Short mmCIF file of C-alpha atoms in Angstrom, two decimals:
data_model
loop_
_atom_site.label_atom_id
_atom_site.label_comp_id
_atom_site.label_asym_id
_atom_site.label_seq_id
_atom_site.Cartn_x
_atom_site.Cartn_y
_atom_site.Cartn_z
CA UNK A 1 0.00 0.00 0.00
CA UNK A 2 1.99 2.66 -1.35
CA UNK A 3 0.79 6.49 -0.81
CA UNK A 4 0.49 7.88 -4.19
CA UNK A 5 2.75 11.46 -4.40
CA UNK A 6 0.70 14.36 -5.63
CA UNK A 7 1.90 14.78 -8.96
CA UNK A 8 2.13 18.86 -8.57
CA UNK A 9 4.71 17.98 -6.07
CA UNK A 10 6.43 17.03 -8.65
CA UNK A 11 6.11 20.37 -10.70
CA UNK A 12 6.72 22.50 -7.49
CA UNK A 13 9.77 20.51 -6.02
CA UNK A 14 12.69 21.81 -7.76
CA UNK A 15 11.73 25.36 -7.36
CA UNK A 16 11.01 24.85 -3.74
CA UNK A 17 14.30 22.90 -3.59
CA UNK A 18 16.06 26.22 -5.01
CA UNK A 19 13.83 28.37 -2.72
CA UNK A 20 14.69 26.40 0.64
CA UNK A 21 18.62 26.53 -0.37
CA UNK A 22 18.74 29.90 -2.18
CA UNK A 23 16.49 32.10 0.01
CA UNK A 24 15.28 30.14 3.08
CA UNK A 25 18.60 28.78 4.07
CA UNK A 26 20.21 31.83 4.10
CA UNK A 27 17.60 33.46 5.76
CA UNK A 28 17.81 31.43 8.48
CA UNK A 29 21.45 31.28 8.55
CA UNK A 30 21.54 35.54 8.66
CA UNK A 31 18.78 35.22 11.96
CA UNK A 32 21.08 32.85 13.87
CA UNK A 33 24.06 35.03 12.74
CA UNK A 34 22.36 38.07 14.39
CA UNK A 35 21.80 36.52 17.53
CA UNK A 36 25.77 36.44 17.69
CA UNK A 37 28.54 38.68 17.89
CA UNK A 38 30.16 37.17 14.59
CA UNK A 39 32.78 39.65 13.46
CA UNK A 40 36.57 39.23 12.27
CA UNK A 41 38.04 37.83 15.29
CA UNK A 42 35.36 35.03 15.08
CA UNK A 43 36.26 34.73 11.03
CA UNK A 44 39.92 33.67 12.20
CA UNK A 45 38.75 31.15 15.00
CA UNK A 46 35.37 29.96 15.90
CA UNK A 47 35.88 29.76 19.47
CA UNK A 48 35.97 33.26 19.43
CA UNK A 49 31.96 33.72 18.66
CA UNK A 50 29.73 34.27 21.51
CA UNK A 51 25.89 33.92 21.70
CA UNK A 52 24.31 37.27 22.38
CA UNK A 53 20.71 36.59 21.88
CA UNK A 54 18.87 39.83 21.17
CA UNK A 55 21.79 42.05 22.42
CA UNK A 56 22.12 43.25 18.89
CA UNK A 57 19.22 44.15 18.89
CA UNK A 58 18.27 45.85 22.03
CA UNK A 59 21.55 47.54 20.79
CA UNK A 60 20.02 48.93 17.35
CA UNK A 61 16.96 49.74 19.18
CA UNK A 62 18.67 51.51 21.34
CA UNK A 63 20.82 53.77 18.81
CA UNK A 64 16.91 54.26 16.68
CA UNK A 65 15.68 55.76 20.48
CA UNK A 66 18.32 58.05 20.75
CA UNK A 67 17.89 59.67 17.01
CA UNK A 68 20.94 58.86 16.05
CA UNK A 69 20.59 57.05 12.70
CA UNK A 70 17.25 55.39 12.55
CA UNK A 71 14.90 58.65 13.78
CA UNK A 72 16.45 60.85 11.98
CA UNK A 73 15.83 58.44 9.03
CA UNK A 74 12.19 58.01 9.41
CA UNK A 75 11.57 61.68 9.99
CA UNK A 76 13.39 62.42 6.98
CA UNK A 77 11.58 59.84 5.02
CA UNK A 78 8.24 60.42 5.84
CA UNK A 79 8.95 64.28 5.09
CA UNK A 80 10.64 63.19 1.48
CA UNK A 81 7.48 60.99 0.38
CA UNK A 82 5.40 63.53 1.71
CA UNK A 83 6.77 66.37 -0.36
CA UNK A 84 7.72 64.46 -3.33
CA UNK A 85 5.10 61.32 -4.27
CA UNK A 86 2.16 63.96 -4.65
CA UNK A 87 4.10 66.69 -6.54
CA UNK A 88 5.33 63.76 -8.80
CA UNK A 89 1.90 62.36 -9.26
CA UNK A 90 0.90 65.70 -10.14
CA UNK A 91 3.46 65.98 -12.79
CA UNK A 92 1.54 63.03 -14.05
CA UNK A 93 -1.75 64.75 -13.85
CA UNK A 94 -0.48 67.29 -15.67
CA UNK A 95 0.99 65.36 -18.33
CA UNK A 96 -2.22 63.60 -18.67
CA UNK A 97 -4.05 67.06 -18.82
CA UNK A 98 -1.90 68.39 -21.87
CA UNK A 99 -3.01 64.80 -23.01
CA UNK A 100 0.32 64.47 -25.41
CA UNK A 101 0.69 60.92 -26.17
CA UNK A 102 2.75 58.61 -23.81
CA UNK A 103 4.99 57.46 -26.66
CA UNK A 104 6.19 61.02 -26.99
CA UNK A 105 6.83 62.33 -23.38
CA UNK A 106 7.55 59.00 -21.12
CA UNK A 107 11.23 57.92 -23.26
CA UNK A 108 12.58 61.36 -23.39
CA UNK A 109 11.65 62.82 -20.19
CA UNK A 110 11.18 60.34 -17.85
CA UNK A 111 13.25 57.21 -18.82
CA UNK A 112 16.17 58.49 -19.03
CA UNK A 113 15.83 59.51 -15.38
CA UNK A 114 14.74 56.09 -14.56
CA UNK A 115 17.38 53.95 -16.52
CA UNK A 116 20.67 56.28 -15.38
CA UNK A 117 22.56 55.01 -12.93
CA UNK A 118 22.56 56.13 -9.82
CA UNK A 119 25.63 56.82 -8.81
CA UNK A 120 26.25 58.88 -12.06
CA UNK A 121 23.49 60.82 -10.45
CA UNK A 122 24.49 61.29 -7.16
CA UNK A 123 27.92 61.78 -8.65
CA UNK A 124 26.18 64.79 -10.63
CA UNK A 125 24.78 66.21 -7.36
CA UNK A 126 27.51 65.97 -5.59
CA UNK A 127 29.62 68.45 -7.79
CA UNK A 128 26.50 70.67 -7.75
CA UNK A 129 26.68 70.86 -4.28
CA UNK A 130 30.46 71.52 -3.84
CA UNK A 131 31.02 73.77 -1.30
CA UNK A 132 33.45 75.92 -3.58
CA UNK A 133 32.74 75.16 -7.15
CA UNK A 134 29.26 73.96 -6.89
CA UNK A 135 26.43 75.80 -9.25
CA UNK A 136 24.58 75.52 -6.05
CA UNK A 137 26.59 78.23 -4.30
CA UNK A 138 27.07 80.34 -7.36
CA UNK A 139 22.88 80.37 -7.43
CA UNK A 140 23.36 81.39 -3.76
CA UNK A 141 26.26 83.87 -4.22
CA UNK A 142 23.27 85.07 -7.47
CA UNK A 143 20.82 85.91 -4.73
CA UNK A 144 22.76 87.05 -2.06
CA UNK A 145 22.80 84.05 -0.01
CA UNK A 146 25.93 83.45 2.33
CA UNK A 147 27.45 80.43 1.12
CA UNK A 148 25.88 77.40 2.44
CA UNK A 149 27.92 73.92 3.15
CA UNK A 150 25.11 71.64 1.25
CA UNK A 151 26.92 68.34 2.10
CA UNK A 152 28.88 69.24 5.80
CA UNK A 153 26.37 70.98 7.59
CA UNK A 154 24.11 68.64 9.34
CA UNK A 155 21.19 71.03 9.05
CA UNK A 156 21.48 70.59 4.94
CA UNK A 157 22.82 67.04 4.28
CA UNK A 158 20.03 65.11 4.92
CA UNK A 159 17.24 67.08 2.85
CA UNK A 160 19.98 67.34 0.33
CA UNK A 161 21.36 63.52 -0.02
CA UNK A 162 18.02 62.42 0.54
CA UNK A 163 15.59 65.18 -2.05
CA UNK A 164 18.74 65.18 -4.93
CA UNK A 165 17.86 61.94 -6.12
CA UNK A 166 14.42 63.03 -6.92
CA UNK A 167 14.99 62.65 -10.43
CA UNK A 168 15.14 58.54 -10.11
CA UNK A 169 12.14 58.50 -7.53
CA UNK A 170 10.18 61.30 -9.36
CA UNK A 171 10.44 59.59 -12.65
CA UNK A 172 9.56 55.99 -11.43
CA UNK A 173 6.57 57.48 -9.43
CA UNK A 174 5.24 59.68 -12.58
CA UNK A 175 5.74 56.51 -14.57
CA UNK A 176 3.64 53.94 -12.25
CA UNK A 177 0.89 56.57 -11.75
CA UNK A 178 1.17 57.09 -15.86
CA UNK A 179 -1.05 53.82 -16.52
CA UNK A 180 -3.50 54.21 -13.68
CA UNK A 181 -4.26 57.65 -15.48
CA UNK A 182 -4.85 55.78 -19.02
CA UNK A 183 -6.86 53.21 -17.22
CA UNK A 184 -9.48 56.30 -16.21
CA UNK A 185 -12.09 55.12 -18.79
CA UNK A 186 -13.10 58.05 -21.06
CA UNK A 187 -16.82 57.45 -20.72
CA UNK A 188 -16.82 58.10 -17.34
CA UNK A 189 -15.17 62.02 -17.89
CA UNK A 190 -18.01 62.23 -20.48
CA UNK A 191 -20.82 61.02 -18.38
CA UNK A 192 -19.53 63.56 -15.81
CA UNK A 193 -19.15 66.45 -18.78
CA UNK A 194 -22.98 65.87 -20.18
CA UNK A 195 -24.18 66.12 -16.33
CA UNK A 196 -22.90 69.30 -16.44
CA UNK A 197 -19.40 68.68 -14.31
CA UNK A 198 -16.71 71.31 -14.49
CA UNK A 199 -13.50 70.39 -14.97
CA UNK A 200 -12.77 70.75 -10.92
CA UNK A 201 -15.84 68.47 -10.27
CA UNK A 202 -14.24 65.94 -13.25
CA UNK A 203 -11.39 65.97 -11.10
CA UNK A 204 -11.80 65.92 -7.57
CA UNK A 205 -14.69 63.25 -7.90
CA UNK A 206 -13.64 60.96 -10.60
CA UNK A 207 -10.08 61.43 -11.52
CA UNK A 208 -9.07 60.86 -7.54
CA UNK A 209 -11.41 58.51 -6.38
CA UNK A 210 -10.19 56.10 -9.35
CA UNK A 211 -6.41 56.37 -8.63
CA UNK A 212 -6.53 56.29 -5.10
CA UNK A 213 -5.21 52.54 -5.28
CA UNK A 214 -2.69 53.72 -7.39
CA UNK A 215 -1.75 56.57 -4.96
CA UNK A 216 -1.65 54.45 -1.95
CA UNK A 217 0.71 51.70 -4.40
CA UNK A 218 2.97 55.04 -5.06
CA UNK A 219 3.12 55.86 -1.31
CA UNK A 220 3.51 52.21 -0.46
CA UNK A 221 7.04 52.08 -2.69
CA UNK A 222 8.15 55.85 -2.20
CA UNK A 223 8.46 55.23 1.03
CA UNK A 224 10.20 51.03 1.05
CA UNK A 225 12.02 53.13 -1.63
CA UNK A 226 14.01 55.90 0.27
CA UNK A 227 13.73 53.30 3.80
CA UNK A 228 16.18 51.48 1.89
CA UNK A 229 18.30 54.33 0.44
CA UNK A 230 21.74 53.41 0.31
CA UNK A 231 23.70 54.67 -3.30
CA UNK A 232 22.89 58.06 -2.78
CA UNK A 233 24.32 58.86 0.80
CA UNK A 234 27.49 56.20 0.51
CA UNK A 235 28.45 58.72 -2.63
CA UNK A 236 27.55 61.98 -1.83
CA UNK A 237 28.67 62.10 1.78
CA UNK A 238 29.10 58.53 3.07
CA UNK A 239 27.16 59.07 6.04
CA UNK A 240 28.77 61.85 7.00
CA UNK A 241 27.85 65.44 8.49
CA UNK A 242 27.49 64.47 12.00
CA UNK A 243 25.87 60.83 10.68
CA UNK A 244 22.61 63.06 9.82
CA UNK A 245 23.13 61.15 6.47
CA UNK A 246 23.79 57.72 7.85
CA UNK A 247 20.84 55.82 6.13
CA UNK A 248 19.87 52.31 7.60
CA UNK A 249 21.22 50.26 5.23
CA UNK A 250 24.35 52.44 4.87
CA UNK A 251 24.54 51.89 8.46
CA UNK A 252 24.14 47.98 8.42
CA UNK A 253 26.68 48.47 5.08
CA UNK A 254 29.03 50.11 7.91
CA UNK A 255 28.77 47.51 10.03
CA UNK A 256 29.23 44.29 7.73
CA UNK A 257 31.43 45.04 5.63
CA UNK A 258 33.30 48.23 7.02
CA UNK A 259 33.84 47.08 10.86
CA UNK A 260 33.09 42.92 9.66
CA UNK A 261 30.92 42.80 12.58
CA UNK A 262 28.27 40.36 10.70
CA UNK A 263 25.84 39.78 13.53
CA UNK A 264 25.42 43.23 14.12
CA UNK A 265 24.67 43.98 10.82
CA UNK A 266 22.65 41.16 10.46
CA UNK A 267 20.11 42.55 13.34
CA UNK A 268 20.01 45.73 11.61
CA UNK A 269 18.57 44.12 8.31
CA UNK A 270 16.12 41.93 10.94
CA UNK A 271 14.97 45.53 11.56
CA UNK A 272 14.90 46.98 8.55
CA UNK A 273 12.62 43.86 7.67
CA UNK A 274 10.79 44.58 10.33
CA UNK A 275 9.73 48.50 10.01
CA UNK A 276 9.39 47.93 6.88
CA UNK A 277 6.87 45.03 6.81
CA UNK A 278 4.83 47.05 10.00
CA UNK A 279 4.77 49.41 7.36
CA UNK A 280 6.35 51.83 9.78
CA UNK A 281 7.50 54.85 8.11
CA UNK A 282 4.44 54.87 6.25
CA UNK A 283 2.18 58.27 6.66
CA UNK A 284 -1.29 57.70 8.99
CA UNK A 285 -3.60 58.36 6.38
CA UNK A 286 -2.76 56.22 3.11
CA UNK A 287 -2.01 53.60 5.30
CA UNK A 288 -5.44 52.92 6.43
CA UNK A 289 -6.43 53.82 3.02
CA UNK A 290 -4.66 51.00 2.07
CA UNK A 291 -5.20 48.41 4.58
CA UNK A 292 -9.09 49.60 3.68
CA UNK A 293 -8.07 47.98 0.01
CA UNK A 294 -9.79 50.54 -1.87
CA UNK A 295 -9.59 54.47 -0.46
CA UNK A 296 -11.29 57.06 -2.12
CA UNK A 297 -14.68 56.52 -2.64
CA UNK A 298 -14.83 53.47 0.31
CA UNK A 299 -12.84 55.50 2.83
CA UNK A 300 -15.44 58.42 2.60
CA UNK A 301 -18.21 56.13 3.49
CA UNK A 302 -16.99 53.51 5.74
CA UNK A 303 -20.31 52.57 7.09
CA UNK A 304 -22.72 51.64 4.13
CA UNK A 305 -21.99 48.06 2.93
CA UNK A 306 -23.23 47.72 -0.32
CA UNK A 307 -21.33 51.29 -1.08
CA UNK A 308 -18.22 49.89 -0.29
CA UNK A 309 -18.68 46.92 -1.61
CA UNK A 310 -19.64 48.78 -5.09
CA UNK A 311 -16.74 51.43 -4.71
CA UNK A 312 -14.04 49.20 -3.67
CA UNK A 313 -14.44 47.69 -6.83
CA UNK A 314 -12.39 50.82 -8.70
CA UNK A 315 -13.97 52.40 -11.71
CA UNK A 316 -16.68 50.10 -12.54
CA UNK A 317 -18.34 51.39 -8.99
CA UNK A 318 -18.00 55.54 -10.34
CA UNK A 319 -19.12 54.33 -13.43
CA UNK A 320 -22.18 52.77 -12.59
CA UNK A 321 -22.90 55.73 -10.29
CA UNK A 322 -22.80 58.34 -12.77
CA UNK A 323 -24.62 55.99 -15.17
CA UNK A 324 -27.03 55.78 -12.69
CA UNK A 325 -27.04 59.97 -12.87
CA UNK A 326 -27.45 60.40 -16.12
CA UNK A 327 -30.29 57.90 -16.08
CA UNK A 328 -32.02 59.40 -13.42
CA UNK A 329 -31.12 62.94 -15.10
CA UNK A 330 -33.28 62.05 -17.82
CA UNK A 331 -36.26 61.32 -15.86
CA UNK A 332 -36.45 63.83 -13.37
CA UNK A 333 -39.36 62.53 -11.69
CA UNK A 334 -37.76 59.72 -10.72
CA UNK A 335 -35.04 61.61 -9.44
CA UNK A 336 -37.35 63.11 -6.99
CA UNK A 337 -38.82 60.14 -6.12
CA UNK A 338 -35.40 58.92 -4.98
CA UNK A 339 -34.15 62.40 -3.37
CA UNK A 340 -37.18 61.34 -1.22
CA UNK A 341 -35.89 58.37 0.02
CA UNK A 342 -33.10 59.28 2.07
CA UNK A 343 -32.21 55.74 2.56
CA UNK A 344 -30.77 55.25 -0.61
CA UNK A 345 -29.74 58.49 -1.68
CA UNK A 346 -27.33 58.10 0.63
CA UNK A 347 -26.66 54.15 0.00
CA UNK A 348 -25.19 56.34 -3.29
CA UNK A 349 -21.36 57.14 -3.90
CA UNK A 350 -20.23 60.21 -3.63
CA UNK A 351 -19.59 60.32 -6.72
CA UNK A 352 -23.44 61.16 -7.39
CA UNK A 353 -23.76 63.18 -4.27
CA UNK A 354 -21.25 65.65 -5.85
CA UNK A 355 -22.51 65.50 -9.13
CA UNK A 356 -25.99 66.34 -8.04
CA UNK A 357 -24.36 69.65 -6.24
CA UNK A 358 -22.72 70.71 -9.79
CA UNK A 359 -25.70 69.98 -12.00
CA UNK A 360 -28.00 72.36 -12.94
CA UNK A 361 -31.43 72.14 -11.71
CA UNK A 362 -34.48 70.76 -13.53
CA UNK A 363 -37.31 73.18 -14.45
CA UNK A 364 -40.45 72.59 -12.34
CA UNK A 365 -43.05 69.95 -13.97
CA UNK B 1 63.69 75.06 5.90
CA UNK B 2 64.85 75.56 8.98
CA UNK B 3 63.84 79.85 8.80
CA UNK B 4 60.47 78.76 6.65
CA UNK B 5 57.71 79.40 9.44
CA UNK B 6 54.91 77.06 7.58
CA UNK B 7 57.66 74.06 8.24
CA UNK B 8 58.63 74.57 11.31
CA UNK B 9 54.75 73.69 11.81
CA UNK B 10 55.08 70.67 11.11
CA UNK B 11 58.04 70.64 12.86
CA UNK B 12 56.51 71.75 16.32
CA UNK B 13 53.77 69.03 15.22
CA UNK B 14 56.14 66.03 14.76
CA UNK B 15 57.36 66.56 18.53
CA UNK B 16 54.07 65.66 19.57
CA UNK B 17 53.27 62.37 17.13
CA UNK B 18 52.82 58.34 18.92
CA UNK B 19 52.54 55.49 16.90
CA UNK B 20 48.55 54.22 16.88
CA UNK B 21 48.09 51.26 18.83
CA UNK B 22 48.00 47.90 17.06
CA UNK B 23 44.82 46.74 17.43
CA UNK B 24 42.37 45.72 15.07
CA UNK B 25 39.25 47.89 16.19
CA UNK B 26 41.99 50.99 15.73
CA UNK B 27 40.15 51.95 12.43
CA UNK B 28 36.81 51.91 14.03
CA UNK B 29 37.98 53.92 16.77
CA UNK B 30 39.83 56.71 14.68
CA UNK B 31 36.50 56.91 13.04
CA UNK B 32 34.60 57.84 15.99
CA UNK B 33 37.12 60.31 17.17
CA UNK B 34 36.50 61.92 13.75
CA UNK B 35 33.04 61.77 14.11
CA UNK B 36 32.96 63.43 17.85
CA UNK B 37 35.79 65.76 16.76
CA UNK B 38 33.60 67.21 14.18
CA UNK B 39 30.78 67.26 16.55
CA UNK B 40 32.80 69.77 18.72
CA UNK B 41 34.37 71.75 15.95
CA UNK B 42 30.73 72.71 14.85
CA UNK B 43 29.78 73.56 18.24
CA UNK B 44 27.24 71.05 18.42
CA UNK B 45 28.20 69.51 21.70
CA UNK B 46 30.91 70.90 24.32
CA UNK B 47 34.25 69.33 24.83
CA UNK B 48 34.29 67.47 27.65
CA UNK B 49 30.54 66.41 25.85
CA UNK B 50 32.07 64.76 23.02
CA UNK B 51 34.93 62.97 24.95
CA UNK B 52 32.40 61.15 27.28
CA UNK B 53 30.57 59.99 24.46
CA UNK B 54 33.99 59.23 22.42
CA UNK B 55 34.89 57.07 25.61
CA UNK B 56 31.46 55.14 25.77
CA UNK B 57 31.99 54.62 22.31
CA UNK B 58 35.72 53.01 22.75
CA UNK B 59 34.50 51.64 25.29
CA UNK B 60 32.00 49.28 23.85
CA UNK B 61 34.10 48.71 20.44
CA UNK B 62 37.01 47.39 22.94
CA UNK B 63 34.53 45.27 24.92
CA UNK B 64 35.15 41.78 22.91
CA UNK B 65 39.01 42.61 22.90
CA UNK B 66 39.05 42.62 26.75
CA UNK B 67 36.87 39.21 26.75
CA UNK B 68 39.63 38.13 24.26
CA UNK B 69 42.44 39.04 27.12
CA UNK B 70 40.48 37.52 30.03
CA UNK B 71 40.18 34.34 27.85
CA UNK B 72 44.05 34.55 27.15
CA UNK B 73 43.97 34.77 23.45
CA UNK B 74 44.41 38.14 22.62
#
């Protein structure tokens, strides 16, 4: 009586078998490093290692409490996608506005910002920011600014290793919200136009509802993106200015392969990991918007459940609403009828709710 | 040389020099001093400041040397 093997076993197995010893293995190998002090006297002899248990960490913890690296990090962070994934999405609004075609715009403007490398780039800043022959201080010296050390002062550094690379970051994030503009179905900017919606109205109510998935997807990477910034820092200033530029992974960089002390550095990436996967640095709001799985049109009205059900759905749910408007538009006795029942006017998006503000009204019967 | 003030700086310096101890964490520590150093030099901490965290620092990068020495293999 021989147990037959599932035959997708089979299929599975040898990319499992490369998982376990490719990712998993090491994995597990890097957590029982971190509970160690493994650094170069322990390379040379074994006997030299000692178990440490979460002393690494209490240790990293520690430094993040104090500000040194880690605080200064997440404030920093949270402040760069703040300021730069909505101005970036806007330059994708706006692109979308002038409506030129994407084959035009995206390779000469935006690729090339994507594809360069990046420490050409932050090679590029950095002689921009030279504190003697940088165009920076010859703009300054233009205005009548005192010269400013961009790169030395603590004060500067950060917002300047950490904003300079906007070019990468603004590019990628203009470029991901690019197709969740094109996927804005036409007919619903129409439906909106022949019910008498301005161009504000067109806007606020069905251009941002629609991408706010792709907004919270923008924030969501922005900010994994710059909690893992590394190339820009370890060229511009390696972590320098009074370590206001020490990003966590330079820091674990630092550690590893700098100082060799591997358990250390291992504990920081355990962290890293960790804030990252708590979604720590991540702003309040398009957080819960996210966890939510919809935002928009669902987080305005949390409470009705067919609404949410409807809206989380993305554009079909603004769609039927406003075909729903222009349906009842046409009959405007019916409309009536249904202003009536509060019940389910309100079981409607918002989508309608703001539509009905910005339409003219019928002429009495 | 000898008359050239700019040279006898280094001159007056080279009285003063000591050889850097041979120890492995050396590089580590040097760093540090830089870092506190520059701490001080903008006026972001006092002094004394900076050379109690500069000692806390050694301090805890010499930590497994000394458990090397008490073991009797350093």
């Amino acid at each position: 009586m021989s147990r037959r093997v599932d035959p997708a076993w089979w299929l599975v197995g040898p990319a499992l078998a490369i998982l376990a010893v490719f990712f998993l293995g090491p994995v597990l190998a890097s957590f029982a490093l971190s509970l160690t002090d493994f650094d170069v006297y322990a390379i040379a002899d074994l006997d030299r290692l000692r178990f440490v248990g979460a002393g690494n960490y209490a240790r990293s913890s520690r430094a993040r409490a104090s500000g040194s690296p880690c605080g200064t990090r997440r404030t920093s962070c949270s402040s760069a996608v703040r300021c730069r994934s909505p101005s970036r999405s806007g330059a994708a609004l706006l692109l979308d506005a002038a409506r030129r075609p994407v084959e035009a715009v995206l390779p000469d403007r935006a690729l090339p910002a994507v594809v360069t490398t990046l420490v050409a780039v932050a090679i590029v800043w950095r002689a921009l920011y030279h504190p003697r022959a940088g165009h920076a201080r010859w703009l300054c010296a233009k205005v009548g600014i005192a010269p400013i050390d961009w790169l030395g002062d603590p004060l500067w550094a950060m917002p300047r290793s950490s904003c300079s690379p906007s070019g990468r970051t603004s590019a990628s994030t203009c470029s991901s919200s690019w197709p969740g503009l094109q996927s804005v179905p036409e007919r619903l900017y129409e439906a909106a136009r022949l019910d008498g919606a301005g161009p504000w109205p067109r806007f606020r109510f069905v251009t941002l509802p629609v991408l706010a998935p792709t907004f919270a997807f923008v924030v969501v990477t922005t900010t994994i993106g710059y909690l893992q910034l590394f190339a820009e820092p370890y060229v511009m200033t390696q972590g320098r200015a009074g370590e206001r530029t020490l990003s966590i992974v330079l820091l674990m960089y630092e550690e590893g392969f700098r100082w060799w002390n591997l358990g250390a550095a291992a504990a920081i990436a355990f962290v890293l990991f960790a804030i990252i996967s708590r979604g720590d640095g991540l702003p309040a709001r398009p957080r819960r918007r996210a966890r939510r799985g919809g935002g928009g049109v669902s987080a305005r009205l949390p409470r009705d459940r067919s609404t949410r059900r409807v809206a989380s759905r993305g554009w079909r749910s603004s769609h039927a609403a406003l075909w729903m408007v222009r349906r009842r538009s046409c009959r405007p006795a019916r409309r009536r009828r249904c202003r009536s029942a509060g019940s389910r006017a309100r079981r409607r998006s918002s989508t309608t709710r703001a539509l009905r503000a910005h339409r003219p009204r019928p002429a009495a019967p | 040389v000898k008359t050239d003030a700019r040279a006898a700086a280094f001159w007056t310096q080279l009285q003063a020099v000591q050889a850097t101890p041979k120890v492995p964490e050396w590089e580590r520590i040097a760093a540090r001093l830089s870092h506190h150093l520059e701490l001080a030099v903008r006026g972001d901490v006092t002094l004394d400041a900076a050379l109690a965290a500069l000692d806390a620092d050694v301090d805890a990068i010499l930590e497994k040397r000394r458990w090397l020495r008490a073991k009797g293999q350093g």
